[in-house]
Tab-separated table of C-alpha atoms in Angstrom:
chain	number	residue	atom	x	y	z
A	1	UNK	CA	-24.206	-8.354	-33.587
A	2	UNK	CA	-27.361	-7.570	-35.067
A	3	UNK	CA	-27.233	-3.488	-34.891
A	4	UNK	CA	-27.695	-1.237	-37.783
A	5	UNK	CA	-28.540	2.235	-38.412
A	6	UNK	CA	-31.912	2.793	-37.647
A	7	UNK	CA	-35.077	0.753	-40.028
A	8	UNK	CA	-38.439	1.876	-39.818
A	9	UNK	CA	-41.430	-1.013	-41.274
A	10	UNK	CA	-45.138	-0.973	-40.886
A	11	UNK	CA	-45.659	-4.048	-38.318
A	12	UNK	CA	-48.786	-5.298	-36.912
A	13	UNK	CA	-48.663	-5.238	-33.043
A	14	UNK	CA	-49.351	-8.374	-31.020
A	15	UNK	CA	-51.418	-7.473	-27.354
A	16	UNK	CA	-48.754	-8.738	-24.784
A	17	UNK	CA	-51.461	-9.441	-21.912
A	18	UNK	CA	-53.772	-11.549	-24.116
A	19	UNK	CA	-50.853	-13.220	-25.398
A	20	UNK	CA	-49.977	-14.160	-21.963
A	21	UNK	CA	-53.411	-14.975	-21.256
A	22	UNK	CA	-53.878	-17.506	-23.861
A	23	UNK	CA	-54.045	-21.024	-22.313
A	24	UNK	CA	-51.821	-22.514	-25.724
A	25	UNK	CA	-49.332	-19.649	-24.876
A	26	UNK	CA	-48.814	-20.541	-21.944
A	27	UNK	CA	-48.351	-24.450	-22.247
A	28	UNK	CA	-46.327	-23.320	-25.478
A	29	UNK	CA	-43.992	-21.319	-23.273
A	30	UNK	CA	-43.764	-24.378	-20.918
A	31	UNK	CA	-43.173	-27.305	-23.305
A	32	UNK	CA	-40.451	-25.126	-24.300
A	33	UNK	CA	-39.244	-24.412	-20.621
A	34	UNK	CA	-39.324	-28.142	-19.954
A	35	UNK	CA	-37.571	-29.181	-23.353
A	36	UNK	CA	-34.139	-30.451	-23.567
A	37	UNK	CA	-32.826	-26.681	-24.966
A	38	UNK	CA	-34.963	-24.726	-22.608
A	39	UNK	CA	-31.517	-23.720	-20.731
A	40	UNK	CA	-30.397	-22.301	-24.033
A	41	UNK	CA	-33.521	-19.767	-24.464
A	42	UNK	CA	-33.041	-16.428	-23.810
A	43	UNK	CA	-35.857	-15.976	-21.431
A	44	UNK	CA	-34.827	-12.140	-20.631
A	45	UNK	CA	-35.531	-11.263	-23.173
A	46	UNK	CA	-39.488	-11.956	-23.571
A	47	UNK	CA	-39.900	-9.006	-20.541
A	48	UNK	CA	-37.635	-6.503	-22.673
A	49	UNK	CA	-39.358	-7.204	-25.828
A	50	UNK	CA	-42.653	-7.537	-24.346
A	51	UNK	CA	-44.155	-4.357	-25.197
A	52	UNK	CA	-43.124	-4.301	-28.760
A	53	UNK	CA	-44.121	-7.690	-29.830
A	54	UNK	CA	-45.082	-7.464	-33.805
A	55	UNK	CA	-45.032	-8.856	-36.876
A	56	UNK	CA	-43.718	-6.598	-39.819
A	57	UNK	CA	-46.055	-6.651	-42.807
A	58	UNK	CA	-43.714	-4.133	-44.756
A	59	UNK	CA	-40.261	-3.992	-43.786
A	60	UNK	CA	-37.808	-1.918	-44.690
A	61	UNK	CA	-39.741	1.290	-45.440
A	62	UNK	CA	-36.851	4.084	-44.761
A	63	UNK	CA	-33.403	4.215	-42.997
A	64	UNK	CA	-32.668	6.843	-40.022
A	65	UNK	CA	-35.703	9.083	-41.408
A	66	UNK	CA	-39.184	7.650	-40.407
A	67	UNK	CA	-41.239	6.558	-43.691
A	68	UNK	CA	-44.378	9.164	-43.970
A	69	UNK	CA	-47.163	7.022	-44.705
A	70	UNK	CA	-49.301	9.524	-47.328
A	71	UNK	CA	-52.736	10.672	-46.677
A	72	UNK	CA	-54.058	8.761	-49.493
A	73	UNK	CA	-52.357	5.548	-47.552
A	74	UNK	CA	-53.916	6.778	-44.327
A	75	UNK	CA	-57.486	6.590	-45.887
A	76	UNK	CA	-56.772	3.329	-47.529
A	77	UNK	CA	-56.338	1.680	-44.632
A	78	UNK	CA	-58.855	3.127	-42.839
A	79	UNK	CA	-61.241	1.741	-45.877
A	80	UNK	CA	-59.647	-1.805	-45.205
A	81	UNK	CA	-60.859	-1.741	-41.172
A	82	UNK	CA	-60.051	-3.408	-38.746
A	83	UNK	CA	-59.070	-7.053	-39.307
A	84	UNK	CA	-58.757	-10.158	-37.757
A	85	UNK	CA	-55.519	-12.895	-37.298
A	86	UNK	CA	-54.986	-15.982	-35.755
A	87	UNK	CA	-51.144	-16.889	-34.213
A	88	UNK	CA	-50.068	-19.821	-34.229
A	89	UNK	CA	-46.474	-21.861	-33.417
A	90	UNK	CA	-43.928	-22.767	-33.765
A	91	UNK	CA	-41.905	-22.019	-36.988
A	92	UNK	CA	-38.257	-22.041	-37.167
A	93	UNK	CA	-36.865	-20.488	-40.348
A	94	UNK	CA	-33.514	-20.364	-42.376
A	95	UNK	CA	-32.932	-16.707	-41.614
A	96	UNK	CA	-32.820	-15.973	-38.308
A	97	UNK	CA	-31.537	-19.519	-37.121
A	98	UNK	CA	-31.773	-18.461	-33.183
A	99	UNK	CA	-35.081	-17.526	-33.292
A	100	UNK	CA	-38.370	-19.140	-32.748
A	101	UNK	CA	-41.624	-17.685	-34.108
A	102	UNK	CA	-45.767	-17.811	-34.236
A	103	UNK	CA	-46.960	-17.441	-37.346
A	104	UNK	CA	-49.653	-15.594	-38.336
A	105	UNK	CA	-52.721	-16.233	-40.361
A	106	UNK	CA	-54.597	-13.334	-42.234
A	107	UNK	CA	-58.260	-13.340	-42.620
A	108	UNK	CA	-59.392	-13.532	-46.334
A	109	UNK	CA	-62.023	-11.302	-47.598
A	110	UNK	CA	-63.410	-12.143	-51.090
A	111	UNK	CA	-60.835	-14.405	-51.146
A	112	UNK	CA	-57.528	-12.309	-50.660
A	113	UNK	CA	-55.151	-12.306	-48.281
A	114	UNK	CA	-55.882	-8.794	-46.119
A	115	UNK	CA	-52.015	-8.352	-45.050
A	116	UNK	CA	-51.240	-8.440	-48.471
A	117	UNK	CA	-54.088	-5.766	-49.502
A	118	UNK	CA	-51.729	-3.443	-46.524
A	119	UNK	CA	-48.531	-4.271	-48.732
A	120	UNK	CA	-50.460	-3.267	-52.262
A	121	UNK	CA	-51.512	-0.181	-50.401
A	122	UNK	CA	-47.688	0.567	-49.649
A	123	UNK	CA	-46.789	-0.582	-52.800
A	124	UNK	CA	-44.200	-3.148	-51.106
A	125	UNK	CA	-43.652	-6.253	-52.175
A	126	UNK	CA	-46.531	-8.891	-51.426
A	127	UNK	CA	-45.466	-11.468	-49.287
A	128	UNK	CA	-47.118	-14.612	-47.233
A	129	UNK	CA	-44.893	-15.354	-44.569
A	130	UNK	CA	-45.795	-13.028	-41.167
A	131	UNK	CA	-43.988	-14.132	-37.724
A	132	UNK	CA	-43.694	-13.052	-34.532
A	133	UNK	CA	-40.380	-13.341	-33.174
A	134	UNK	CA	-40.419	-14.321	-29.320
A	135	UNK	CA	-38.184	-16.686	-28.381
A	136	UNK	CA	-34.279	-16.185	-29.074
A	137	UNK	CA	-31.388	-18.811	-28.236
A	138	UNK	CA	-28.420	-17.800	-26.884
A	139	UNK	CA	-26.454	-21.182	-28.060
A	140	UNK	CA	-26.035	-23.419	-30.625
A	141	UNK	CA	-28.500	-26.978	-30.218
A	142	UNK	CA	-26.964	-30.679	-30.285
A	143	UNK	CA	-28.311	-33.115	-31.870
A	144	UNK	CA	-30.683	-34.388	-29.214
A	145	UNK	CA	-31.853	-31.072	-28.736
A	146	UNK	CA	-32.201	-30.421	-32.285
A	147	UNK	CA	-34.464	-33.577	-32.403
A	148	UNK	CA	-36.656	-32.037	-29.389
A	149	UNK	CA	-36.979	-29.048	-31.028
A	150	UNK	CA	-38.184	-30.420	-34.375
A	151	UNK	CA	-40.536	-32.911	-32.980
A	152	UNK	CA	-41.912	-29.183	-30.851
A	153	UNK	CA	-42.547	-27.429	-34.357
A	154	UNK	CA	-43.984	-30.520	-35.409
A	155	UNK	CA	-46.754	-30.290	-32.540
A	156	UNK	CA	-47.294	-27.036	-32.282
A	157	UNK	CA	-46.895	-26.170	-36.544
A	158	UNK	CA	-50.835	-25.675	-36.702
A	159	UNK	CA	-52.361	-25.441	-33.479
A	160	UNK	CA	-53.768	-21.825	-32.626
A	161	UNK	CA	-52.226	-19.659	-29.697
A	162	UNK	CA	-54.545	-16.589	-30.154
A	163	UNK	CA	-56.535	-14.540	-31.907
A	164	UNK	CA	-56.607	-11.219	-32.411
A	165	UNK	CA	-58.786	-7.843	-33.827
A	166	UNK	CA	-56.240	-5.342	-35.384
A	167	UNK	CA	-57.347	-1.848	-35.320
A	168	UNK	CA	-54.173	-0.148	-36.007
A	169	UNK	CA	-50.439	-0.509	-37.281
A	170	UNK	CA	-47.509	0.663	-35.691
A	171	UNK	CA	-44.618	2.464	-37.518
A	172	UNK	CA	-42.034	1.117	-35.815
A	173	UNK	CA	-38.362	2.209	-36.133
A	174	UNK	CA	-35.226	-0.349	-34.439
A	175	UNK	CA	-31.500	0.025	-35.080
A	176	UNK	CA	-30.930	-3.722	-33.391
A	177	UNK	CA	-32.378	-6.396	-34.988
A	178	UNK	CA	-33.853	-7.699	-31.608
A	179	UNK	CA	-36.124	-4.579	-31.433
A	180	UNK	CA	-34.663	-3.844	-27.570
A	181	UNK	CA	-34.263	-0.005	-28.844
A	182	UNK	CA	-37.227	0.162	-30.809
A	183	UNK	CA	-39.705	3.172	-31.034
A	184	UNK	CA	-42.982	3.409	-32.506
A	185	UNK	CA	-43.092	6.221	-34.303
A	186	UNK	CA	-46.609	6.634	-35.432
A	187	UNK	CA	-49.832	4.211	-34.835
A	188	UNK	CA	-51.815	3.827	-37.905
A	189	UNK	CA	-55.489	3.171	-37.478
A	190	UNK	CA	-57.823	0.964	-39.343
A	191	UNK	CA	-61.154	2.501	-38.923
């Protein structure tokens, strides 16, 4: 499930070792260890995915044939610089059910949104929702542990796991929707 031919979106990448660093992370990762469903996370998975942790910002930019991001995108972007965003947990959406996600917060400058500026640059649909998909389940919850896992996002929904400088985009191109055969095709800078 999940496979498809081959999607290439601009994502912003997410530093694995400074993720891992980050003292929230870490009791994040162990609340959710320690939780009633923590048998029914797919904790495999975090080491295969670990180096291509993201967050897309435009999604969908091609099929099978990378996107070619123009020159006049190129310098665009570099005019934007770097940026800075904060992560924070947990969200659970009504897509991707058997997923858990940080979220992550843009920095405004002169009062806009700065992922969105990348989407006008694109010209892809503005959008305000960015996640970062980490943790996966591999079963359905019960009840009780649909309770423990609500009263989670409720305690984690606004406190901060990291923060992080952006200097580049990746181009990243998947055919499964968990990213396990994903390749970045081109890294994008911001200065």
């Amino acid at each position: 499930m999940g496979r498809h031919e081959r999607i290439f979106s601009l994502v912003l990448p997410v530093p694995p070792d400074a993720l891992e660093k980050s003292v929230a992370y870490r009791e994040l990762e162990l609340a959710l260890r320690q939780s009633p469903f923590g048998s029914k996370i797919a904790w495999d998975l975090l080491a295969r995915r670990r180096a291509k942790l993201h967050a897309t910002i435009c999604g969908s930019l091609s099929k099978d044939v990378p996107h070619l991001v123009s020159d006049v995108e190129r310098a665009a972007l570099r005019r934007l610089g770097p940026l800075r965003v904060e992560l924070r947990g947990l969200f659970s959406g009504n897509v991707n059910v058997g997923r858990l996600y940080l979220r992550v917060y843009p920095e405004c400058r002169n009062g806009a949104n700065s992922l969105r500026e990348i989407q006008r640059i694109l010209g892809r649909p503005e959008t305000d929702l960015y996640l970062v998909g980490l943790f996966n389940f591999l079963d359905h919850l019960d009840s009780m542990e649909a309770e423990a896992l609500r009263d989670l996002i409720e305690r984690w929904w606004d406190r901060p796991i990291l923060t992080i400088d952006v200097v580049s985009l990746w181009l990243l191109g998947a055919s499964d929707d968990l990213v396990l055969d994903a390749r970045i095709e081109d890294v994008i800078p911001l200065a």
